[in-house]
JSON list of C-alpha atoms in Angstrom, two decimals:
[
{"chain": "A", "resi": 27, "resn": "UNK", "atom": "CA", "xyz": [9.09, -8.57, -26.16]},
{"chain": "A", "resi": 28, "resn": "UNK", "atom": "CA", "xyz": [7.22, -10.95, -23.86]},
{"chain": "A", "resi": 29, "resn": "UNK", "atom": "CA", "xyz": [8.32, -10.65, -20.28]},
{"chain": "A", "resi": 30, "resn": "UNK", "atom": "CA", "xyz": [8.55, -12.53, -17.02]},
{"chain": "A", "resi": 31, "resn": "UNK", "atom": "CA", "xyz": [5.87, -11.92, -14.43]},
{"chain": "A", "resi": 32, "resn": "UNK", "atom": "CA", "xyz": [6.76, -8.65, -12.65]},
{"chain": "A", "resi": 33, "resn": "UNK", "atom": "CA", "xyz": [4.64, -9.62, -9.62]},
{"chain": "A", "resi": 34, "resn": "UNK", "atom": "CA", "xyz": [6.89, -12.67, -9.13]},
{"chain": "A", "resi": 35, "resn": "UNK", "atom": "CA", "xyz": [9.98, -10.45, -9.34]},
{"chain": "A", "resi": 36, "resn": "UNK", "atom": "CA", "xyz": [8.48, -7.99, -6.85]},
{"chain": "A", "resi": 37, "resn": "UNK", "atom": "CA", "xyz": [7.73, -10.88, -4.49]},
{"chain": "A", "resi": 38, "resn": "UNK", "atom": "CA", "xyz": [11.35, -12.11, -4.72]},
{"chain": "A", "resi": 39, "resn": "UNK", "atom": "CA", "xyz": [12.77, -8.65, -4.02]},
{"chain": "A", "resi": 40, "resn": "UNK", "atom": "CA", "xyz": [10.34, -8.11, -1.14]},
{"chain": "A", "resi": 41, "resn": "UNK", "atom": "CA", "xyz": [11.19, -11.47, 0.45]},
{"chain": "A", "resi": 42, "resn": "UNK", "atom": "CA", "xyz": [14.91, -10.68, 0.17]},
{"chain": "A", "resi": 43, "resn": "UNK", "atom": "CA", "xyz": [14.31, -7.50, 2.21]},
{"chain": "A", "resi": 44, "resn": "UNK", "atom": "CA", "xyz": [12.24, -9.36, 4.81]},
{"chain": "A", "resi": 45, "resn": "UNK", "atom": "CA", "xyz": [14.92, -12.06, 5.11]},
{"chain": "A", "resi": 46, "resn": "UNK", "atom": "CA", "xyz": [17.64, -9.41, 5.44]},
{"chain": "A", "resi": 47, "resn": "UNK", "atom": "CA", "xyz": [15.77, -7.83, 8.35]},
{"chain": "A", "resi": 48, "resn": "UNK", "atom": "CA", "xyz": [14.99, -4.56, 6.57]},
{"chain": "A", "resi": 49, "resn": "UNK", "atom": "CA", "xyz": [12.85, -2.39, 8.81]},
{"chain": "A", "resi": 50, "resn": "UNK", "atom": "CA", "xyz": [9.37, -1.91, 7.29]},
{"chain": "A", "resi": 51, "resn": "UNK", "atom": "CA", "xyz": [10.08, -3.34, 3.83]},
{"chain": "A", "resi": 52, "resn": "UNK", "atom": "CA", "xyz": [6.31, -3.08, 3.28]},
{"chain": "A", "resi": 53, "resn": "UNK", "atom": "CA", "xyz": [6.32, 0.73, 3.54]},
{"chain": "A", "resi": 54, "resn": "UNK", "atom": "CA", "xyz": [5.25, 2.27, 0.25]},
{"chain": "A", "resi": 55, "resn": "UNK", "atom": "CA", "xyz": [4.67, 5.85, -0.82]},
{"chain": "A", "resi": 56, "resn": "UNK", "atom": "CA", "xyz": [1.15, 6.06, -2.21]},
{"chain": "A", "resi": 57, "resn": "UNK", "atom": "CA", "xyz": [0.19, 8.94, -4.50]},
{"chain": "A", "resi": 58, "resn": "UNK", "atom": "CA", "xyz": [-3.43, 9.80, -5.24]},
{"chain": "A", "resi": 59, "resn": "UNK", "atom": "CA", "xyz": [-5.32, 12.79, -6.57]},
{"chain": "A", "resi": 60, "resn": "UNK", "atom": "CA", "xyz": [-8.97, 13.75, -6.47]},
{"chain": "A", "resi": 61, "resn": "UNK", "atom": "CA", "xyz": [-11.10, 15.44, -9.09]},
{"chain": "A", "resi": 62, "resn": "UNK", "atom": "CA", "xyz": [-9.09, 18.66, -8.61]},
{"chain": "A", "resi": 63, "resn": "UNK", "atom": "CA", "xyz": [-5.97, 16.89, -9.94]},
{"chain": "A", "resi": 64, "resn": "UNK", "atom": "CA", "xyz": [-3.82, 17.98, -6.97]},
{"chain": "A", "resi": 65, "resn": "UNK", "atom": "CA", "xyz": [-1.48, 15.08, -6.13]},
{"chain": "A", "resi": 66, "resn": "UNK", "atom": "CA", "xyz": [-1.07, 13.91, -2.56]},
{"chain": "A", "resi": 67, "resn": "UNK", "atom": "CA", "xyz": [1.42, 11.34, -1.30]},
{"chain": "A", "resi": 68, "resn": "UNK", "atom": "CA", "xyz": [1.86, 9.49, 1.99]},
{"chain": "A", "resi": 69, "resn": "UNK", "atom": "CA", "xyz": [3.31, 6.22, 3.24]},
{"chain": "A", "resi": 70, "resn": "UNK", "atom": "CA", "xyz": [1.05, 3.24, 3.81]},
{"chain": "A", "resi": 71, "resn": "UNK", "atom": "CA", "xyz": [1.85, -0.40, 4.49]},
{"chain": "A", "resi": 72, "resn": "UNK", "atom": "CA", "xyz": [1.49, -3.10, 1.87]},
{"chain": "A", "resi": 73, "resn": "UNK", "atom": "CA", "xyz": [-0.52, -6.03, 3.21]},
{"chain": "A", "resi": 74, "resn": "UNK", "atom": "CA", "xyz": [-0.57, -8.33, 0.20]},
{"chain": "A", "resi": 75, "resn": "UNK", "atom": "CA", "xyz": [0.85, -8.54, -3.32]},
{"chain": "A", "resi": 76, "resn": "UNK", "atom": "CA", "xyz": [-0.38, -11.15, -5.75]},
{"chain": "A", "resi": 77, "resn": "UNK", "atom": "CA", "xyz": [-1.68, -11.50, -9.28]},
{"chain": "A", "resi": 78, "resn": "UNK", "atom": "CA", "xyz": [-4.69, -9.34, -8.41]},
{"chain": "A", "resi": 79, "resn": "UNK", "atom": "CA", "xyz": [-2.57, -6.38, -7.28]},
{"chain": "A", "resi": 80, "resn": "UNK", "atom": "CA", "xyz": [-1.10, -4.59, -4.26]},
{"chain": "A", "resi": 81, "resn": "UNK", "atom": "CA", "xyz": [-3.38, -4.29, -1.21]},
{"chain": "A", "resi": 82, "resn": "UNK", "atom": "CA", "xyz": [-3.55, -2.00, 1.79]},
{"chain": "A", "resi": 83, "resn": "UNK", "atom": "CA", "xyz": [-6.24, -1.05, 4.31]},
{"chain": "A", "resi": 84, "resn": "UNK", "atom": "CA", "xyz": [-7.47, 2.35, 5.39]},
{"chain": "A", "resi": 85, "resn": "UNK", "atom": "CA", "xyz": [-10.30, 4.48, 6.68]},
{"chain": "A", "resi": 86, "resn": "UNK", "atom": "CA", "xyz": [-12.05, 5.28, 3.39]},
{"chain": "A", "resi": 87, "resn": "UNK", "atom": "CA", "xyz": [-13.38, 8.53, 4.88]},
{"chain": "A", "resi": 88, "resn": "UNK", "atom": "CA", "xyz": [-9.77, 9.80, 4.88]},
{"chain": "A", "resi": 89, "resn": "UNK", "atom": "CA", "xyz": [-8.46, 12.18, 2.21]},
{"chain": "A", "resi": 90, "resn": "UNK", "atom": "CA", "xyz": [-6.87, 9.27, 0.34]},
{"chain": "A", "resi": 91, "resn": "UNK", "atom": "CA", "xyz": [-10.17, 7.38, 0.42]},
{"chain": "A", "resi": 92, "resn": "UNK", "atom": "CA", "xyz": [-12.04, 10.42, -0.86]},
{"chain": "A", "resi": 93, "resn": "UNK", "atom": "CA", "xyz": [-9.48, 11.04, -3.60]},
{"chain": "A", "resi": 94, "resn": "UNK", "atom": "CA", "xyz": [-9.62, 7.41, -4.73]},
{"chain": "A", "resi": 95, "resn": "UNK", "atom": "CA", "xyz": [-13.44, 7.57, -4.82]},
{"chain": "A", "resi": 96, "resn": "UNK", "atom": "CA", "xyz": [-13.18, 10.62, -7.13]},
{"chain": "A", "resi": 97, "resn": "UNK", "atom": "CA", "xyz": [-10.27, 9.31, -9.20]},
{"chain": "A", "resi": 98, "resn": "UNK", "atom": "CA", "xyz": [-9.70, 5.55, -8.80]},
{"chain": "A", "resi": 99, "resn": "UNK", "atom": "CA", "xyz": [-6.06, 5.58, -9.90]},
{"chain": "A", "resi": 100, "resn": "UNK", "atom": "CA", "xyz": [-2.88, 5.60, -7.87]},
{"chain": "A", "resi": 101, "resn": "UNK", "atom": "CA", "xyz": [0.89, 5.40, -8.08]},
{"chain": "A", "resi": 102, "resn": "UNK", "atom": "CA", "xyz": [3.15, 3.87, -5.47]},
{"chain": "A", "resi": 103, "resn": "UNK", "atom": "CA", "xyz": [6.83, 3.33, -4.92]},
{"chain": "A", "resi": 104, "resn": "UNK", "atom": "CA", "xyz": [8.94, 1.10, -2.69]},
{"chain": "A", "resi": 105, "resn": "UNK", "atom": "CA", "xyz": [12.56, 2.02, -1.99]},
{"chain": "A", "resi": 106, "resn": "UNK", "atom": "CA", "xyz": [15.01, -0.45, -0.46]},
{"chain": "A", "resi": 107, "resn": "UNK", "atom": "CA", "xyz": [18.42, 1.22, -0.06]},
{"chain": "A", "resi": 108, "resn": "UNK", "atom": "CA", "xyz": [20.23, -1.96, 1.04]},
{"chain": "A", "resi": 109, "resn": "UNK", "atom": "CA", "xyz": [20.58, -3.03, -2.60]},
{"chain": "A", "resi": 110, "resn": "UNK", "atom": "CA", "xyz": [19.74, 0.33, -4.17]},
{"chain": "A", "resi": 111, "resn": "UNK", "atom": "CA", "xyz": [16.40, -0.85, -5.50]},
{"chain": "A", "resi": 112, "resn": "UNK", "atom": "CA", "xyz": [13.06, 0.77, -6.07]},
{"chain": "A", "resi": 113, "resn": "UNK", "atom": "CA", "xyz": [9.82, -0.46, -7.57]},
{"chain": "A", "resi": 114, "resn": "UNK", "atom": "CA", "xyz": [7.30, 1.98, -9.08]},
{"chain": "A", "resi": 115, "resn": "UNK", "atom": "CA", "xyz": [3.72, 0.85, -9.68]},
{"chain": "A", "resi": 116, "resn": "UNK", "atom": "CA", "xyz": [0.87, 2.67, -11.44]},
{"chain": "A", "resi": 117, "resn": "UNK", "atom": "CA", "xyz": [-2.65, 1.39, -11.80]},
{"chain": "A", "resi": 118, "resn": "UNK", "atom": "CA", "xyz": [-6.34, 1.55, -11.10]},
{"chain": "A", "resi": 119, "resn": "UNK", "atom": "CA", "xyz": [-7.72, 1.13, -7.59]},
{"chain": "A", "resi": 120, "resn": "UNK", "atom": "CA", "xyz": [-10.51, -1.20, -6.61]},
{"chain": "A", "resi": 121, "resn": "UNK", "atom": "CA", "xyz": [-12.33, -1.70, -3.34]},
{"chain": "A", "resi": 122, "resn": "UNK", "atom": "CA", "xyz": [-11.75, -5.08, -1.73]},
{"chain": "A", "resi": 123, "resn": "UNK", "atom": "CA", "xyz": [-14.66, -7.10, -0.36]},
{"chain": "A", "resi": 124, "resn": "UNK", "atom": "CA", "xyz": [-16.00, -6.79, 3.18]},
{"chain": "A", "resi": 125, "resn": "UNK", "atom": "CA", "xyz": [-14.99, -10.44, 3.72]},
{"chain": "A", "resi": 126, "resn": "UNK", "atom": "CA", "xyz": [-11.38, -9.62, 2.82]},
{"chain": "A", "resi": 127, "resn": "UNK", "atom": "CA", "xyz": [-11.42, -6.63, 5.17]},
{"chain": "A", "resi": 128, "resn": "UNK", "atom": "CA", "xyz": [-12.95, -8.75, 7.98]},
{"chain": "A", "resi": 129, "resn": "UNK", "atom": "CA", "xyz": [-10.30, -11.43, 7.52]},
{"chain": "A", "resi": 130, "resn": "UNK", "atom": "CA", "xyz": [-7.46, -8.92, 7.72]},
{"chain": "A", "resi": 131, "resn": "UNK", "atom": "CA", "xyz": [-9.10, -6.98, 10.59]},
{"chain": "A", "resi": 132, "resn": "UNK", "atom": "CA", "xyz": [-9.12, -10.16, 12.68]},
{"chain": "A", "resi": 133, "resn": "UNK", "atom": "CA", "xyz": [-5.31, -10.47, 12.32]},
{"chain": "A", "resi": 134, "resn": "UNK", "atom": "CA", "xyz": [-4.59, -7.00, 13.72]},
{"chain": "A", "resi": 135, "resn": "UNK", "atom": "CA", "xyz": [-3.60, -6.61, 17.38]},
{"chain": "A", "resi": 136, "resn": "UNK", "atom": "CA", "xyz": [-6.63, -5.67, 19.48]},
{"chain": "A", "resi": 137, "resn": "UNK", "atom": "CA", "xyz": [-5.15, -2.26, 20.35]},
{"chain": "A", "resi": 138, "resn": "UNK", "atom": "CA", "xyz": [-4.80, -1.49, 16.63]},
{"chain": "A", "resi": 139, "resn": "UNK", "atom": "CA", "xyz": [-8.42, -2.51, 16.06]},
{"chain": "A", "resi": 140, "resn": "UNK", "atom": "CA", "xyz": [-9.55, -0.26, 18.90]},
{"chain": "A", "resi": 141, "resn": "UNK", "atom": "CA", "xyz": [-7.52, 2.66, 17.51]},
{"chain": "A", "resi": 142, "resn": "UNK", "atom": "CA", "xyz": [-8.95, 2.07, 14.05]},
{"chain": "A", "resi": 143, "resn": "UNK", "atom": "CA", "xyz": [-12.45, 2.08, 15.52]},
{"chain": "A", "resi": 144, "resn": "UNK", "atom": "CA", "xyz": [-12.19, 5.44, 17.31]},
{"chain": "A", "resi": 145, "resn": "UNK", "atom": "CA", "xyz": [-10.07, 7.48, 14.90]},
{"chain": "A", "resi": 146, "resn": "UNK", "atom": "CA", "xyz": [-11.52, 9.43, 11.99]},
{"chain": "A", "resi": 147, "resn": "UNK", "atom": "CA", "xyz": [-8.27, 9.35, 10.04]},
{"chain": "A", "resi": 148, "resn": "UNK", "atom": "CA", "xyz": [-6.80, 12.75, 9.17]},
{"chain": "A", "resi": 149, "resn": "UNK", "atom": "CA", "xyz": [-9.60, 14.77, 10.80]},
{"chain": "A", "resi": 150, "resn": "UNK", "atom": "CA", "xyz": [-8.53, 17.61, 13.05]},
{"chain": "A", "resi": 151, "resn": "UNK", "atom": "CA", "xyz": [-8.04, 16.74, 16.71]},
{"chain": "A", "resi": 152, "resn": "UNK", "atom": "CA", "xyz": [-8.46, 19.19, 19.59]},
{"chain": "A", "resi": 153, "resn": "UNK", "atom": "CA", "xyz": [-5.99, 17.33, 21.79]},
{"chain": "A", "resi": 154, "resn": "UNK", "atom": "CA", "xyz": [-4.21, 14.01, 22.06]},
{"chain": "A", "resi": 155, "resn": "UNK", "atom": "CA", "xyz": [-6.04, 13.50, 25.38]},
{"chain": "A", "resi": 156, "resn": "UNK", "atom": "CA", "xyz": [-9.36, 13.48, 23.47]},
{"chain": "A", "resi": 157, "resn": "UNK", "atom": "CA", "xyz": [-8.21, 10.56, 21.32]},
{"chain": "A", "resi": 158, "resn": "UNK", "atom": "CA", "xyz": [-6.77, 8.65, 24.28]},
{"chain": "A", "resi": 159, "resn": "UNK", "atom": "CA", "xyz": [-10.09, 9.13, 26.12]},
{"chain": "A", "resi": 160, "resn": "UNK", "atom": "CA", "xyz": [-12.02, 7.67, 23.17]},
{"chain": "A", "resi": 161, "resn": "UNK", "atom": "CA", "xyz": [-9.72, 4.63, 23.19]},
{"chain": "A", "resi": 162, "resn": "UNK", "atom": "CA", "xyz": [-10.26, 4.14, 26.95]},
{"chain": "A", "resi": 163, "resn": "UNK", "atom": "CA", "xyz": [-14.04, 4.54, 26.56]},
{"chain": "A", "resi": 164, "resn": "UNK", "atom": "CA", "xyz": [-14.27, 1.92, 23.81]},
{"chain": "A", "resi": 165, "resn": "UNK", "atom": "CA", "xyz": [-12.06, -0.46, 25.80]},
{"chain": "A", "resi": 166, "resn": "UNK", "atom": "CA", "xyz": [-14.49, -0.15, 28.76]},
{"chain": "A", "resi": 167, "resn": "UNK", "atom": "CA", "xyz": [-17.53, -0.65, 26.50]},
{"chain": "A", "resi": 168, "resn": "UNK", "atom": "CA", "xyz": [-16.04, -3.77, 24.91]},
{"chain": "A", "resi": 169, "resn": "UNK", "atom": "CA", "xyz": [-15.36, -5.42, 28.29]},
{"chain": "A", "resi": 170, "resn": "UNK", "atom": "CA", "xyz": [-12.90, -7.84, 26.74]},
{"chain": "A", "resi": 171, "resn": "UNK", "atom": "CA", "xyz": [-14.95, -8.49, 23.57]},
{"chain": "A", "resi": 172, "resn": "UNK", "atom": "CA", "xyz": [-13.45, -8.15, 20.12]},
{"chain": "A", "resi": 173, "resn": "UNK", "atom": "CA", "xyz": [-14.08, -4.82, 18.35]},
{"chain": "A", "resi": 174, "resn": "UNK", "atom": "CA", "xyz": [-16.13, -5.21, 15.18]},
{"chain": "A", "resi": 175, "resn": "UNK", "atom": "CA", "xyz": [-14.61, -3.80, 12.00]},
{"chain": "A", "resi": 176, "resn": "UNK", "atom": "CA", "xyz": [-16.13, -0.39, 11.27]},
{"chain": "A", "resi": 177, "resn": "UNK", "atom": "CA", "xyz": [-17.85, -0.27, 7.88]},
{"chain": "A", "resi": 178, "resn": "UNK", "atom": "CA", "xyz": [-15.55, 2.59, 6.79]},
{"chain": "A", "resi": 179, "resn": "UNK", "atom": "CA", "xyz": [-12.37, 0.57, 7.42]},
{"chain": "A", "resi": 180, "resn": "UNK", "atom": "CA", "xyz": [-11.78, -1.27, 4.15]},
{"chain": "A", "resi": 181, "resn": "UNK", "atom": "CA", "xyz": [-9.15, -2.67, 1.85]},
{"chain": "A", "resi": 182, "resn": "UNK", "atom": "CA", "xyz": [-8.04, -1.11, -1.40]},
{"chain": "A", "resi": 183, "resn": "UNK", "atom": "CA", "xyz": [-6.14, -2.87, -4.15]},
{"chain": "A", "resi": 184, "resn": "UNK", "atom": "CA", "xyz": [-3.96, -1.17, -6.75]},
{"chain": "A", "resi": 185, "resn": "UNK", "atom": "CA", "xyz": [-4.34, -3.19, -9.94]},
{"chain": "A", "resi": 186, "resn": "UNK", "atom": "CA", "xyz": [-1.11, -2.45, -11.82]},
{"chain": "A", "resi": 187, "resn": "UNK", "atom": "CA", "xyz": [-0.79, -1.58, -15.47]},
{"chain": "A", "resi": 188, "resn": "UNK", "atom": "CA", "xyz": [2.84, -0.35, -15.17]},
{"chain": "A", "resi": 189, "resn": "UNK", "atom": "CA", "xyz": [5.60, -1.69, -12.94]},
{"chain": "A", "resi": 190, "resn": "UNK", "atom": "CA", "xyz": [9.14, -0.34, -13.12]},
{"chain": "A", "resi": 191, "resn": "UNK", "atom": "CA", "xyz": [12.15, -1.97, -11.48]},
{"chain": "A", "resi": 192, "resn": "UNK", "atom": "CA", "xyz": [15.04, 0.40, -10.84]},
{"chain": "A", "resi": 193, "resn": "UNK", "atom": "CA", "xyz": [18.49, -0.66, -9.63]},
{"chain": "A", "resi": 194, "resn": "UNK", "atom": "CA", "xyz": [21.16, 1.85, -8.66]},
{"chain": "A", "resi": 195, "resn": "UNK", "atom": "CA", "xyz": [24.39, 1.63, -10.64]},
{"chain": "A", "resi": 196, "resn": "UNK", "atom": "CA", "xyz": [27.67, 3.61, -10.62]},
{"chain": "A", "resi": 197, "resn": "UNK", "atom": "CA", "xyz": [27.88, 6.90, -12.48]},
{"chain": "A", "resi": 198, "resn": "UNK", "atom": "CA", "xyz": [24.08, 7.16, -12.61]},
{"chain": "A", "resi": 199, "resn": "UNK", "atom": "CA", "xyz": [23.84, 4.40, -15.21]},
{"chain": "A", "resi": 200, "resn": "UNK", "atom": "CA", "xyz": [20.95, 2.90, -13.29]},
{"chain": "A", "resi": 201, "resn": "UNK", "atom": "CA", "xyz": [19.23, -0.20, -14.62]},
{"chain": "A", "resi": 202, "resn": "UNK", "atom": "CA", "xyz": [15.54, 0.44, -15.39]},
{"chain": "A", "resi": 203, "resn": "UNK", "atom": "CA", "xyz": [13.07, -2.13, -16.67]},
{"chain": "A", "resi": 204, "resn": "UNK", "atom": "CA", "xyz": [9.48, -1.16, -17.36]},
{"chain": "A", "resi": 205, "resn": "UNK", "atom": "CA", "xyz": [6.70, -3.75, -17.52]},
{"chain": "A", "resi": 206, "resn": "UNK", "atom": "CA", "xyz": [3.49, -2.68, -19.27]},
{"chain": "A", "resi": 207, "resn": "UNK", "atom": "CA", "xyz": [0.28, -4.68, -19.07]},
{"chain": "A", "resi": 208, "resn": "UNK", "atom": "CA", "xyz": [-1.19, -5.54, -22.45]},
{"chain": "A", "resi": 209, "resn": "UNK", "atom": "CA", "xyz": [-4.40, -7.53, -22.03]},
{"chain": "A", "resi": 210, "resn": "UNK", "atom": "CA", "xyz": [-3.39, -10.39, -19.75]},
{"chain": "A", "resi": 211, "resn": "UNK", "atom": "CA", "xyz": [0.30, -10.27, -20.70]},
{"chain": "A", "resi": 212, "resn": "UNK", "atom": "CA", "xyz": [3.19, -8.14, -19.50]},
{"chain": "A", "resi": 213, "resn": "UNK", "atom": "CA", "xyz": [5.64, -6.61, -21.96]},
{"chain": "A", "resi": 214, "resn": "UNK", "atom": "CA", "xyz": [9.07, -5.48, -20.86]},
{"chain": "A", "resi": 215, "resn": "UNK", "atom": "CA", "xyz": [11.11, -2.58, -22.17]},
{"chain": "A", "resi": 216, "resn": "UNK", "atom": "CA", "xyz": [14.32, -0.96, -20.98]},
{"chain": "A", "resi": 217, "resn": "UNK", "atom": "CA", "xyz": [14.45, 2.72, -20.01]},
{"chain": "A", "resi": 218, "resn": "UNK", "atom": "CA", "xyz": [17.41, 5.04, -20.03]},
{"chain": "A", "resi": 219, "resn": "UNK", "atom": "CA", "xyz": [18.53, 6.20, -16.58]}
]
């Protein structure tokens, strides 16, 4: 059966959480795996959701960046307990353009840009003092100038082919609706809880 646009539904649910004051409604668990097939999951922050997909930014030298380079597929889930809702998304991952990354980089607080410039995400660290010293050093070198986006700090977009909406119901009779992409259209089916 032909379905409504699941991106529009996601956007409505997300806005409801923002309006309700939910803390970090943009937090999503992101699962990736490299060529070894070992899954890895962590929370990242959604920065944009539209017809092209679900976007976030990261240091692509990180384990998640390396895994996505080896296996450009991912799964993610949002959970909003206020209304007992979750949204599961599976799809392929594409690299966003440098212009998109530059535009988003410019919106980040300067301290976040400095941190992103000096951290090699997920690498081992001898001491916290070492990282703090690198931040202070870059701050001195910049002398009030804006930090330039490092070439390894980029945006990734999960282009969905499956989106499931799950709503908690009494006696574990949860409501589950699965949207599957077929060409340019979405098809909806119901799932048992």
